Tab-separated table of C-alpha atoms in Angstrom:
chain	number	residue	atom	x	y	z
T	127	UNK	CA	-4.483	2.398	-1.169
T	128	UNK	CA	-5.906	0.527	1.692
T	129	UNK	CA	-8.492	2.371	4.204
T	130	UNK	CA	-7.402	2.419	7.650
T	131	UNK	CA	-9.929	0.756	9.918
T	132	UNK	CA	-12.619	2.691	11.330
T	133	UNK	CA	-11.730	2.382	14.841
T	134	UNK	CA	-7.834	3.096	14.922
T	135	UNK	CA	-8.586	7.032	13.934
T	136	UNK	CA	-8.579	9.591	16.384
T	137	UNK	CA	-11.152	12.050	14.409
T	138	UNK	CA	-13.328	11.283	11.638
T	139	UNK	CA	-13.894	13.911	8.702
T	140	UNK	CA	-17.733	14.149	7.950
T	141	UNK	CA	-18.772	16.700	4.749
T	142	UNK	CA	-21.965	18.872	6.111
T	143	UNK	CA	-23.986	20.212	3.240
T	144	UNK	CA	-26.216	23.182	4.115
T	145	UNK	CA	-29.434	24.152	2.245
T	146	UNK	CA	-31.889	26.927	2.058
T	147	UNK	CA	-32.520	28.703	5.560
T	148	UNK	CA	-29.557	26.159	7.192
T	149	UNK	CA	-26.945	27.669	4.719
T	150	UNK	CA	-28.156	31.572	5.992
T	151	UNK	CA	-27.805	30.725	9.078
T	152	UNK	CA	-24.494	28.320	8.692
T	153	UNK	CA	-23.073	31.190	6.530
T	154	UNK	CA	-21.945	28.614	4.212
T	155	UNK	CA	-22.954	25.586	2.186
T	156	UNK	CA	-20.778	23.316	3.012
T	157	UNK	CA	-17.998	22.519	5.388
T	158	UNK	CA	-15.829	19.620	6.609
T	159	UNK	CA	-15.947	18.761	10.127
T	160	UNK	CA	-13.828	16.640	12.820
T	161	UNK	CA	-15.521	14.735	15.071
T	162	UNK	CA	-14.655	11.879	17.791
T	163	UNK	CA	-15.218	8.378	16.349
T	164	UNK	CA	-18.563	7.411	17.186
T	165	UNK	CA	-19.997	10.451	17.238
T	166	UNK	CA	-23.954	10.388	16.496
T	167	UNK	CA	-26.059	12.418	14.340
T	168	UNK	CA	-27.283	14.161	17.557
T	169	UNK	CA	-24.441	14.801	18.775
T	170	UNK	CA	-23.128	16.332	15.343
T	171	UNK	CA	-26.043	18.529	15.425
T	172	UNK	CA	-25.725	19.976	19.267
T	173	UNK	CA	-22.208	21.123	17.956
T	174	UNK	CA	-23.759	22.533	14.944
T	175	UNK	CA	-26.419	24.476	17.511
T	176	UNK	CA	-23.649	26.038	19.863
T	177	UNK	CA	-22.268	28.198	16.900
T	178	UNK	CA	-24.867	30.232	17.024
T	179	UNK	CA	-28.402	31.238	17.881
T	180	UNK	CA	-30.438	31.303	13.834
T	181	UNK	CA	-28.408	28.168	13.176
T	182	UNK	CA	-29.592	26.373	16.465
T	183	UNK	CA	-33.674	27.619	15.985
T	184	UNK	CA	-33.029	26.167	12.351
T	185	UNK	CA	-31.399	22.679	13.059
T	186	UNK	CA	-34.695	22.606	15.291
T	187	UNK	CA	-36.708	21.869	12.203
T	188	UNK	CA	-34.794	20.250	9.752
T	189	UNK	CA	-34.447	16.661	8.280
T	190	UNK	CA	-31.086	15.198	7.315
T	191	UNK	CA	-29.734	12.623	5.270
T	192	UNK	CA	-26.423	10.459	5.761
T	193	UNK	CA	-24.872	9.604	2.257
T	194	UNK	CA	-28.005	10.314	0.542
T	195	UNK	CA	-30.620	8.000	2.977
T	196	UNK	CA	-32.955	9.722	5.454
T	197	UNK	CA	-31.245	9.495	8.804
T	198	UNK	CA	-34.257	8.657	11.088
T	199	UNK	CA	-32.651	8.234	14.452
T	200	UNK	CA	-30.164	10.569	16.075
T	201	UNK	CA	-27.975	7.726	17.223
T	202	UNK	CA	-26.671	7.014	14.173
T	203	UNK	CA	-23.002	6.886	14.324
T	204	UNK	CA	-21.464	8.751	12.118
T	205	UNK	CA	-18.473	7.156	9.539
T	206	UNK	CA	-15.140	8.735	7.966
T	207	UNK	CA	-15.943	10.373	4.878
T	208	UNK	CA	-19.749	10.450	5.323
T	209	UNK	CA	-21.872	13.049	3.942
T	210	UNK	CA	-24.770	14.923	6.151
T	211	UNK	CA	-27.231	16.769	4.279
T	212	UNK	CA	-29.121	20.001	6.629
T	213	UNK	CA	-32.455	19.979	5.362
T	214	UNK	CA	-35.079	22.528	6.391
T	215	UNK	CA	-38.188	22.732	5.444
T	216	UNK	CA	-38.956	23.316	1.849
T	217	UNK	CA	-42.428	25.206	0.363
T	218	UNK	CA	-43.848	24.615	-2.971
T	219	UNK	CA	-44.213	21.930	-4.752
């Protein structure tokens, strides 16, 4: 089965995985979400902030990762079938 090319679909379907404080305040730990094609990690994340208030003060402090790499910048576009990880801040060691 052949992928269709990246810039011929009208919505892309990106996996968000919460953890720890981010999945209390998602409500859940994981979800599958629609977004515009070139949509950037910011931009996935002001969308996660207008749900609600906890979630937004959360997404504040948290790291993420794209497929498993540390997504430094919040332009990175986003890609079909991607995987974002929420990541707050973890204690202990």
């Amino acid at each position: 089965m052949t992928r269709p090319d990246e810039k011929t679909l009208t919505t892309l379907a990106v996996t968000v995985r919460f953890f720890a404080a981010a999945r209390a305040a998602a409500g859940n730990d994981e979800e599958t979400i629609r977004l515009r094609p070139d949509t950037t990690l910011a931009e996935l994340v002001a969308e996660l902030a207008e749900r609600n208030e906890n979630l937004a003060k959360v997404l504040r402090r948290c790291s993420f990762l794209v497929d498993g790499v540390a997504a430094r910048a919040d332009a990175t576009v986003l890609r079909d079938t991607q995987t974002v990880d929420v990541l707050p801040p973890f204690a202990g060691g």
